[in-house]
C-alpha cells in the first residue's frame, strides 16, 4: 500500500483532490484540551503540598507525611478507576463521548478542592480529577489516531503529550502568583471548553464503520479531510481491516496479532512509569527543597516545565522524520545519564530533611582565608545547579521519547477490535504502577534520601533501552491497517506487499 500511495496522491492532486487538514487540527485541538487538564491536575500537588505541610496551614487542612503521600498518590488511584471506566465506555458510547464524559469528575473534583474545608474534600477531589485523567489518557490517543491520516499521525499523536506538558507548565506558572484555591477553580475551565468544542466534532470513522454506519463514517471522514479529497480509497482500506477481524475472545488472545501489541503497549506504559516521571513531577518542588539548588523550588519547577514543553515540541517535529525507535533510544540514554548523575550526587551528598539556605554573599575579606572562602562559595554555587541541570535533562529526555511516543504507539499498535479495552488496560497498569511508586517515593526519601529512588530509576532506564531494541517495531510511515498486518504475519518486510495484495484482490 505504501508503494501505491504516492502514485494515488499524485493522481489525486493533479485532478484537484487534496487533503485539507484544518478541520482535523480543530478536532484534535478540541480533544487534547482533556490532556491539558490531565497535565494540570497531575502536578497540582507540587505547589500546594508545601502550603499544606507548613505550620501556618489551616489546622483542618494541615498534612503530615502520610497524608501528603496520599494526596500526591491518590490521583493515580483515580486514574486507575478512570481507565476501567474507559475500557467500557470506549466501546459502549465511543471515543468522543468518553472524552466528553471525563469533564464531569474533573469539574466536580476541582470544585471540591477549591472549596475544601476538610482533608477528605481535598483527597476526594484529587481522586476525581484522577478519574478524569485516566479516562482521557485511555480515550484521546485512540480518537486522534483513528481520525488522522498517516501523513500527520505522528505529529498529531504527540499532541496529547504536548498539551499535557503545557497544562503542567501553566500550573507551575500560575502557582507562582495564584492561591491554591483559585488554582483549583482555574482547572475546571479547560474541561468545560473541551465539552463545548467536542460537541461539534465528528466521531471516529473507524468506529462508525465497525458499527455498520457507512453513511455516517463517510460524512465524518469527508468533514475531516475536506471536500476536495477522495475519501473512498481510505474508507475501503478501513473497511477491509474491519472485515478481516472478528470479535475477540479469550482463546484468540493467544494469537500474536492480539497478545504481542497488547504486551508491547502494557510493557511500555509500565516502564514509562517506572522511570520515575510521575513522582518527580508530583513532588518536584519538595524534591528541589531537599537539594542545595540556589533558586527557590517554585522557580526551579517552572524552569523544568518550560524545558519539558520545548522537548515535546521537538519530538513532535521529529516523530515522522527520525522515527519512533531512534527517539526512544535518545530518550532512554538521556534519562539514564541524568538519573545516574542524580544517584551519585544524592549518594555522596545526603540531602538534609529540612533545607538550610547557604549564604554565599557574606565573605570576610579581612581574614587570611577570605579568598579561599570566596572560591569555595563559588564552587558550591556551581555545584548547586547540578541537580537542577540533571533534572532538566531527565525531563527533556523523557519528553523527547518515552513521554509522547508511548501514548502514540499504544494507539497505533493495538488492533481495532481490542483497541478500546486494551487501551483501558494500559492505563490501569500505568496508573497502578504510578500509585505504588508515588506513594512509596515519599517514604523512601524520608528513610534513605533521594539516593534509593534515583538508583531504581537508573536501572529502569537501562531496561527501557533493552525493551526498545528487542520488542518495539518501527511504525513510522505505516497505516494502522499495515501495522495490524505486521502483527498478523510477524514479517515486517511483507507488510506492504500482503496488504497491497489484499487491496488489489
Coordinates of C-alpha atoms in Angstrom, one line a residue:
X1 CA 0.0 0.0 0.0
X2 CA 2.9 2.4 0.7
X3 CA 4.1 1.8 -2.9
X4 CA 0.7 2.7 -4.3
X5 CA 0.1 5.7 -2.0
X6 CA 2.5 8.2 -3.6
X7 CA 1.0 7.5 -7.0
X8 CA -2.5 7.8 -5.7
X9 CA -1.6 11.1 -4.0
X10 CA -0.1 12.4 -7.3
X11 CA -3.3 11.5 -9.2
X12 CA -5.5 13.0 -6.5
X13 CA -3.5 16.2 -6.5
X14 CA -3.4 16.5 -10.3
X15 CA -7.2 16.0 -10.5
X16 CA -7.9 18.5 -7.8
X17 CA -8.3 16.1 -4.9
X18 CA -6.2 17.1 -1.9
X19 CA -6.4 16.9 1.9
X20 CA -7.4 19.9 3.9
X21 CA -6.2 19.4 7.5
X22 CA -7.7 22.5 9.1
X23 CA -10.8 20.7 10.4
X24 CA -8.7 17.7 11.5
X25 CA -6.5 20.0 13.5
X26 CA -9.6 21.6 15.1
X27 CA -10.9 18.2 16.1
X28 CA -7.6 17.2 17.6
X29 CA -7.3 20.6 19.5
X30 CA -10.8 20.0 20.9
X31 CA -9.9 16.6 22.2
X32 CA -6.5 17.4 23.6
X33 CA -7.9 20.1 25.9
X34 CA -8.6 17.0 28.1
X35 CA -4.9 16.3 28.1
X36 CA -4.2 19.9 29.1
X37 CA -6.5 19.3 32.1
X38 CA -4.7 16.0 32.7
X39 CA -1.3 17.6 32.9
X40 CA -2.6 20.4 35.1
X41 CA -4.3 18.1 37.6
X42 CA -1.4 15.7 37.7
X43 CA 1.1 18.2 39.2
X44 CA -1.5 20.2 41.2
X45 CA 0.1 18.8 44.4
X46 CA 3.6 20.2 43.6
X47 CA 3.0 23.8 44.6
X48 CA 0.2 23.3 47.1
X49 CA 1.8 20.5 49.3
X50 CA 4.4 22.8 50.9
X51 CA 1.5 25.1 51.9
X52 CA -0.5 22.2 53.5
X53 CA 2.6 20.9 55.4
X54 CA 3.6 24.3 56.7
X55 CA 2.8 25.4 60.4
X56 CA 0.7 28.3 59.0
X57 CA -1.7 26.0 57.2
X58 CA -5.3 25.8 58.3
X59 CA -5.4 23.1 61.1
X60 CA -8.3 21.4 59.3
X61 CA -6.2 21.0 56.1
X62 CA -2.7 20.5 57.6
X63 CA -1.0 17.3 56.4
X64 CA 1.7 15.1 57.9
X65 CA 4.0 12.9 55.8
X66 CA 1.5 10.1 55.3
X67 CA -1.4 12.4 54.4
X68 CA 0.8 14.2 52.0
X69 CA 1.8 10.9 50.4
X70 CA -1.8 10.0 49.9
X71 CA -2.6 13.5 48.5
X72 CA 0.2 13.0 45.9
X73 CA -0.6 9.4 45.0
X74 CA -4.4 9.2 45.2
X75 CA -4.6 10.8 41.8
X76 CA -3.1 7.7 40.4
X77 CA -5.8 5.5 42.0
X78 CA -8.4 7.8 40.4
X79 CA -6.7 7.3 37.1
X80 CA -7.0 3.5 37.5
X81 CA -10.7 3.9 38.1
X82 CA -10.9 6.2 35.0
X83 CA -9.0 3.6 32.9
X84 CA -11.5 0.9 34.0
X85 CA -14.4 3.2 33.0
X86 CA -12.7 3.9 29.7
X87 CA -12.5 0.2 28.9
X88 CA -16.3 0.0 29.0
X89 CA -17.1 3.5 27.6
X90 CA -14.7 3.5 24.6
X91 CA -16.7 0.6 23.0
X92 CA -20.1 1.4 24.6
X93 CA -20.5 5.0 23.7
X94 CA -17.5 5.7 21.6
X95 CA -14.2 7.6 21.9
X96 CA -15.6 11.1 21.6
X97 CA -18.3 10.8 24.2
X98 CA -15.9 9.0 26.5
X99 CA -13.6 12.1 26.3
X100 CA -16.6 14.4 26.9
X101 CA -17.7 12.4 29.9
X102 CA -14.4 13.0 31.7
X103 CA -15.4 16.6 32.2
X104 CA -17.9 15.5 34.9
X105 CA -15.5 14.1 37.5
X106 CA -12.9 16.7 36.6
X107 CA -15.2 19.7 37.3
X108 CA -16.7 18.2 40.5
X109 CA -13.2 17.3 41.7
X110 CA -11.8 20.8 41.2
X111 CA -14.9 22.4 42.9
X112 CA -14.3 20.1 45.9
X113 CA -10.7 21.1 46.2
X114 CA -11.4 24.8 45.6
X115 CA -14.0 24.9 48.4
X116 CA -12.3 22.4 50.8
X117 CA -12.8 22.9 54.5
X118 CA -11.6 19.4 55.5
X119 CA -9.0 16.9 54.4
X120 CA -11.4 14.4 52.9
X121 CA -12.6 17.1 50.4
X122 CA -9.0 17.6 49.2
X123 CA -8.3 13.9 48.8
X124 CA -11.7 13.0 47.2
X125 CA -11.4 16.0 44.9
X126 CA -8.0 14.9 43.8
X127 CA -9.2 11.3 43.3
X128 CA -12.0 12.6 41.0
X129 CA -9.5 14.6 38.9
X130 CA -7.5 11.4 38.6
X131 CA -10.6 9.6 37.3
X132 CA -10.9 12.2 34.6
X133 CA -7.2 11.9 33.8
X134 CA -7.5 8.1 33.4
X135 CA -10.5 8.5 31.1
X136 CA -8.7 11.0 28.8
X137 CA -5.4 9.0 28.9
X138 CA -7.2 6.0 27.5
X139 CA -9.6 7.7 25.0
X140 CA -7.8 10.7 23.5
X141 CA -4.8 8.9 21.8
X142 CA -7.2 6.3 20.3
X143 CA -9.5 9.0 19.0
X144 CA -6.7 11.0 17.5
X145 CA -5.1 8.0 15.8
X146 CA -8.4 7.0 14.3
X147 CA -9.3 10.4 12.8
X148 CA -5.7 11.2 11.5
X149 CA -4.2 10.1 8.2
X150 CA -0.7 8.7 8.0
X151 CA 1.0 11.9 6.9
X152 CA 0.4 13.7 10.1
X153 CA -0.5 10.9 12.6
X154 CA 3.0 11.0 14.2
X155 CA 2.8 14.8 14.7
X156 CA -0.8 14.7 15.9
X157 CA -0.1 11.7 18.0
X158 CA 2.3 13.7 20.1
X159 CA -0.2 16.4 20.7
X160 CA -1.7 14.8 23.8
X161 CA 1.7 14.9 25.5
X162 CA 2.4 18.4 24.3
X163 CA -0.9 19.7 25.7
X164 CA -0.4 17.7 28.9
X165 CA 3.0 19.4 29.3
X166 CA 1.6 22.8 28.6
X167 CA -1.0 22.1 31.3
X168 CA 1.7 21.3 33.7
X169 CA 3.7 24.4 32.8
X170 CA 0.5 26.5 33.2
X171 CA 0.0 25.1 36.7
X172 CA 3.6 25.8 37.7
X173 CA 3.3 29.4 36.3
X174 CA 0.0 30.1 38.0
X175 CA 1.3 28.6 41.2
X176 CA 3.8 31.4 41.5
X177 CA 1.1 34.0 41.9
X178 CA -2.3 32.4 42.4
X179 CA -3.6 31.0 45.7
X180 CA -4.2 27.3 45.8
X181 CA -8.0 27.5 45.9
X182 CA -8.1 29.6 42.7
X183 CA -5.7 27.1 41.1
X184 CA -8.4 24.5 41.6
X185 CA -11.1 26.8 40.2
X186 CA -9.0 27.6 37.1
X187 CA -8.5 23.8 36.4
X188 CA -12.2 23.4 35.6
X189 CA -12.2 25.9 32.7
X190 CA -10.4 23.7 30.1
X191 CA -12.8 20.8 30.7
X192 CA -15.9 22.9 30.1
X193 CA -14.4 24.3 26.9
X194 CA -13.5 20.8 25.8
X195 CA -17.1 19.6 26.0
X196 CA -18.4 22.7 24.1
X197 CA -16.0 22.2 21.2
X198 CA -16.2 18.4 21.0
X199 CA -20.0 18.6 20.7
X200 CA -19.4 19.9 17.1
X201 CA -16.6 17.4 16.2
X202 CA -17.2 14.1 14.3
X203 CA -16.9 10.6 15.8
X204 CA -14.2 8.2 14.7
X205 CA -14.8 7.0 11.1
X206 CA -13.3 3.6 12.1
X207 CA -15.7 3.2 14.9
X208 CA -18.7 4.2 12.8
X209 CA -17.7 1.7 10.1
X210 CA -17.3 -1.1 12.7
X211 CA -20.9 -0.3 13.8
X212 CA -22.1 -0.6 10.2
X213 CA -22.9 3.1 9.9
X214 CA -21.3 3.6 6.5
X215 CA -23.0 6.9 5.6
X216 CA -22.1 8.5 8.9
X217 CA -18.5 7.2 8.5
X218 CA -18.3 8.7 5.0
X219 CA -19.7 12.0 6.3
X220 CA -17.3 12.1 9.2
X221 CA -14.2 11.3 7.1
X222 CA -15.3 13.9 4.4
X223 CA -15.6 16.5 7.2
X224 CA -12.1 15.6 8.5
X225 CA -10.3 15.5 5.1
X226 CA -12.1 18.3 3.3
X227 CA -14.4 18.5 0.3
X228 CA -11.6 18.2 -2.3
X229 CA -10.3 14.8 -1.1
X230 CA -11.4 11.4 -2.5
X231 CA -12.2 9.5 0.7
X232 CA -13.2 6.2 -0.9
X233 CA -9.7 4.7 -1.0
X234 CA -9.3 5.3 2.7
X235 CA -12.7 4.1 3.5
X236 CA -12.1 0.8 1.6
X237 CA -8.8 0.3 3.5
X238 CA -10.5 0.8 6.8
X239 CA -13.5 -1.5 5.8
X240 CA -11.1 -4.2 4.7
X241 CA -9.3 -4.1 8.0
X242 CA -12.6 -4.4 9.9
X243 CA -13.8 -7.2 7.7
X244 CA -10.7 -9.3 8.4
X245 CA -11.4 -9.1 12.2
X246 CA -13.8 -11.0 14.4
X247 CA -14.9 -10.2 17.9
X248 CA -12.1 -11.0 20.2
X249 CA -12.3 -14.0 22.6
X250 CA -10.0 -15.2 25.3
X251 CA -8.9 -18.0 23.0
X252 CA -8.0 -15.5 20.3
X253 CA -5.8 -13.6 22.8
X254 CA -3.2 -16.4 22.3
X255 CA -2.7 -15.2 18.7
X256 CA 0.3 -13.0 18.0
X257 CA -1.9 -10.3 16.3
X258 CA -3.5 -9.7 19.7
X259 CA -1.1 -10.6 22.5
X260 CA 2.0 -9.1 21.0
X261 CA 0.7 -5.5 20.6
X262 CA -1.1 -5.7 23.9
X263 CA 2.1 -6.8 25.7
X264 CA 4.2 -4.2 24.0
X265 CA 1.7 -1.4 25.0
X266 CA 1.4 -2.6 28.6
X267 CA 5.2 -3.1 28.9
X268 CA 5.8 0.4 27.6
X269 CA 3.3 2.0 30.0
X270 CA 4.8 0.1 32.9
X271 CA 8.4 1.1 32.0
X272 CA 7.3 4.7 31.3
X273 CA 6.0 5.0 34.9
X274 CA 8.9 3.1 36.4
X275 CA 11.3 5.7 35.1
X276 CA 10.0 7.8 38.0
X277 CA 8.4 10.6 35.9
X278 CA 5.2 10.8 38.0
X279 CA 6.7 11.1 41.4
X280 CA 9.3 13.5 40.1
X281 CA 6.6 15.7 38.6
X282 CA 4.2 15.4 41.6
X283 CA 6.9 16.1 44.2
X284 CA 9.0 18.5 42.1
X285 CA 9.0 21.4 44.5
X286 CA 9.6 19.2 47.6
X287 CA 12.4 17.4 45.8
X288 CA 14.2 20.7 44.9
X289 CA 13.6 21.8 48.5
X290 CA 15.7 18.9 49.7
X291 CA 18.6 19.8 47.4
X292 CA 21.1 22.7 47.6
X293 CA 19.8 24.4 44.5
X294 CA 20.3 28.2 44.8
X295 CA 17.0 29.1 43.2
X296 CA 13.6 28.8 45.0
X297 CA 12.0 25.4 44.4
X298 CA 8.9 27.0 42.7
X299 CA 11.1 28.7 40.1
X300 CA 13.0 25.5 39.5
X301 CA 9.7 23.8 38.8
X302 CA 8.7 26.4 36.3
X303 CA 12.0 26.1 34.5
X304 CA 11.6 22.3 34.3
X305 CA 8.1 22.8 33.0
X306 CA 9.3 25.1 30.2
X307 CA 12.1 22.8 29.2
X308 CA 9.7 19.8 29.1
X309 CA 7.4 21.8 26.8
X310 CA 10.2 22.6 24.4
X311 CA 11.3 18.9 24.3
X312 CA 7.9 17.6 23.4
X313 CA 7.6 20.2 20.7
X314 CA 10.9 19.0 19.3
X315 CA 9.8 15.4 19.5
X316 CA 6.6 16.3 17.5
X317 CA 8.6 17.7 14.7
X318 CA 11.0 14.7 14.5
X319 CA 8.3 12.0 15.1
X320 CA 7.7 11.4 11.4
X321 CA 11.3 12.1 10.3
X322 CA 13.6 10.4 12.7
X323 CA 11.3 7.6 13.6
X324 CA 9.9 6.3 16.9
X325 CA 12.7 3.9 17.8
X326 CA 15.5 6.5 17.3
X327 CA 13.8 8.9 19.6
X328 CA 13.2 6.2 22.2
X329 CA 16.9 5.3 22.1
X330 CA 17.8 9.0 22.6
X331 CA 15.3 9.4 25.4
X332 CA 16.5 6.3 27.3
X333 CA 20.1 7.4 27.1
X334 CA 19.4 11.0 28.3
X335 CA 17.3 9.7 31.2
X336 CA 20.0 7.1 32.1
X337 CA 22.8 9.7 32.2
X338 CA 20.7 12.2 34.2
X339 CA 19.4 9.7 36.8
X340 CA 22.9 8.2 37.1
X341 CA 24.3 11.7 37.9
X342 CA 21.5 12.3 40.4
X343 CA 22.1 9.0 42.1
X344 CA 25.8 9.8 42.5
X345 CA 25.1 13.3 43.8
X346 CA 22.5 12.2 46.3
X347 CA 24.7 9.3 47.5
X348 CA 27.8 11.4 48.1
X349 CA 25.9 14.4 49.5
X350 CA 22.9 13.2 51.6
X351 CA 20.0 15.7 51.5
X352 CA 19.1 17.2 54.8
X353 CA 15.5 16.7 55.9
X354 CA 15.0 20.5 56.1
X355 CA 16.8 22.6 53.6
X356 CA 19.2 25.1 55.1
X357 CA 20.0 28.0 52.7
X358 CA 23.6 28.8 52.3
X359 CA 24.6 32.4 52.4
X360 CA 27.2 32.7 49.5
X361 CA 27.3 36.5 49.6
X362 CA 28.8 37.2 53.0
X363 CA 32.6 36.8 52.9
X364 CA 35.1 38.0 55.4
X365 CA 37.8 39.5 53.2
X366 CA 39.8 40.7 56.2
X367 CA 40.6 37.1 57.2
X368 CA 43.6 35.2 55.6
X369 CA 41.1 32.7 54.2
X370 CA 38.9 35.2 52.6
X371 CA 39.9 34.3 49.0
X372 CA 39.6 30.6 49.8
X373 CA 36.1 31.2 51.2
X374 CA 35.1 33.0 48.0
X375 CA 36.4 30.2 45.8
X376 CA 34.6 27.6 47.9
X377 CA 31.4 29.6 47.8
X378 CA 31.7 29.9 44.0
X379 CA 32.3 26.1 43.7
X380 CA 29.3 25.4 45.9
X381 CA 27.1 27.7 43.9
X382 CA 28.1 26.0 40.7
X383 CA 27.6 22.5 42.2
X384 CA 24.2 23.5 43.4
X385 CA 23.0 23.8 39.8
X386 CA 23.9 20.2 39.0
X387 CA 20.7 18.7 40.5
X388 CA 18.7 21.2 38.5
X389 CA 20.5 20.6 35.3
X390 CA 20.3 16.8 35.7
X391 CA 16.6 17.0 36.4
X392 CA 16.1 19.2 33.4
X393 CA 18.0 16.7 31.2
X394 CA 15.8 13.9 32.7
X395 CA 12.6 15.7 31.9
X396 CA 13.9 16.7 28.5
X397 CA 14.9 13.1 27.7
X398 CA 11.5 11.7 28.8
X399 CA 9.6 14.3 26.8
X400 CA 11.7 13.5 23.7
X401 CA 10.6 9.9 23.6
X402 CA 9.1 7.8 26.4
X403 CA 6.5 10.5 27.1
X404 CA 4.8 11.2 23.7
X405 CA 5.8 8.0 21.9
X406 CA 4.3 5.7 24.5
X407 CA 1.0 7.3 24.0
X408 CA 1.3 7.3 20.2
X409 CA 2.5 3.7 19.9
X410 CA -0.4 2.5 22.2
X411 CA -2.9 3.9 19.8
X412 CA -1.0 2.7 16.7
X413 CA -0.2 -1.0 17.5
X414 CA -3.4 -2.0 19.3
X415 CA -5.8 -3.9 16.9
X416 CA -9.1 -2.1 16.3
X417 CA -11.2 -4.9 17.7
X418 CA -9.4 -4.7 21.0
X419 CA -8.4 -1.1 21.0
X420 CA -11.0 0.2 23.4
X421 CA -10.5 -2.4 26.1
X422 CA -6.7 -2.8 25.6
X423 CA -6.1 1.0 25.9
X424 CA -8.0 1.0 29.2
X425 CA -5.9 -2.0 30.4
X426 CA -2.7 0.0 29.5
X427 CA -4.0 3.0 31.6
X428 CA -4.8 0.7 34.5
X429 CA -1.3 -0.9 34.6
X430 CA 0.3 2.5 34.1
X431 CA -1.5 4.2 37.0
X432 CA -1.4 1.3 39.4
X433 CA 2.4 1.5 38.9
X434 CA 2.3 5.2 39.3
X435 CA 0.3 5.0 42.5
X436 CA 2.7 2.4 44.1
X437 CA 5.8 4.4 43.1
X438 CA 4.4 7.8 44.0
X439 CA 3.2 6.6 47.4
X440 CA 6.4 4.8 48.2
X441 CA 8.6 7.7 47.0
X442 CA 7.8 9.9 50.0
X443 CA 8.7 7.2 52.5
X444 CA 11.8 6.2 50.6
X445 CA 13.1 9.7 50.6
X446 CA 12.3 10.2 54.3
X447 CA 14.1 6.9 55.2
X448 CA 17.0 6.8 52.8
X449 CA 17.2 10.2 51.0
X450 CA 16.9 10.6 47.2
X451 CA 19.6 8.0 46.5
X452 CA 17.5 4.9 46.6
X453 CA 14.7 6.1 44.2
X454 CA 17.2 7.6 41.8
X455 CA 19.1 4.3 41.7
X456 CA 15.9 2.4 40.9
X457 CA 15.1 4.9 38.1
X458 CA 18.6 4.4 36.6
X459 CA 18.2 0.7 36.4
X460 CA 14.8 1.1 34.7
X461 CA 16.3 3.4 32.1
X462 CA 18.6 0.5 31.1
X463 CA 15.6 -1.8 30.8
X464 CA 14.0 0.8 28.6
X465 CA 16.9 0.6 26.2
X466 CA 16.7 -3.2 26.0
X467 CA 12.9 -3.2 25.6
X468 CA 13.1 -0.7 22.7
X469 CA 15.8 -2.8 21.0
X470 CA 14.0 -6.1 21.3
X471 CA 10.3 -5.5 21.4
X472 CA 9.2 -2.3 19.8
X473 CA 8.5 -2.1 16.0
X474 CA 9.1 1.0 13.9
X475 CA 5.7 2.3 12.8
X476 CA 6.8 5.5 11.1
X477 CA 5.0 5.8 7.7
X478 CA 2.8 2.8 8.3
X479 CA -1.0 2.9 8.2
X480 CA -2.9 1.4 11.1
X481 CA -4.0 -1.4 8.8
X482 CA -0.4 -2.2 7.8
X483 CA 0.6 -2.2 11.5
X484 CA -2.1 -4.7 12.2
X485 CA -1.0 -6.9 9.3
X486 CA 2.6 -6.8 10.7
X487 CA 1.4 -8.5 13.9
X488 CA -0.7 -10.9 11.9
X489 CA 2.2 -12.1 9.8
X490 CA 5.2 -11.3 12.0
X491 CA 7.2 -10.3 9.0
X492 CA 8.0 -6.6 8.9
X493 CA 9.1 -6.6 5.2
X494 CA 6.0 -8.2 4.0
X495 CA 3.5 -5.7 5.5
X496 CA 3.2 -3.6 2.4
X497 CA 3.1 -6.5 -0.1
X498 CA 0.5 -8.5 1.8
X499 CA -1.7 -5.6 2.4
X500 CA -1.5 -4.4 -1.2
X501 CA -2.4 -7.9 -2.4
X502 CA -5.4 -7.8 -0.2
X503 CA -6.5 -4.4 -1.6
X504 CA -5.9 -5.4 -5.2
X505 CA -7.9 -8.5 -4.8

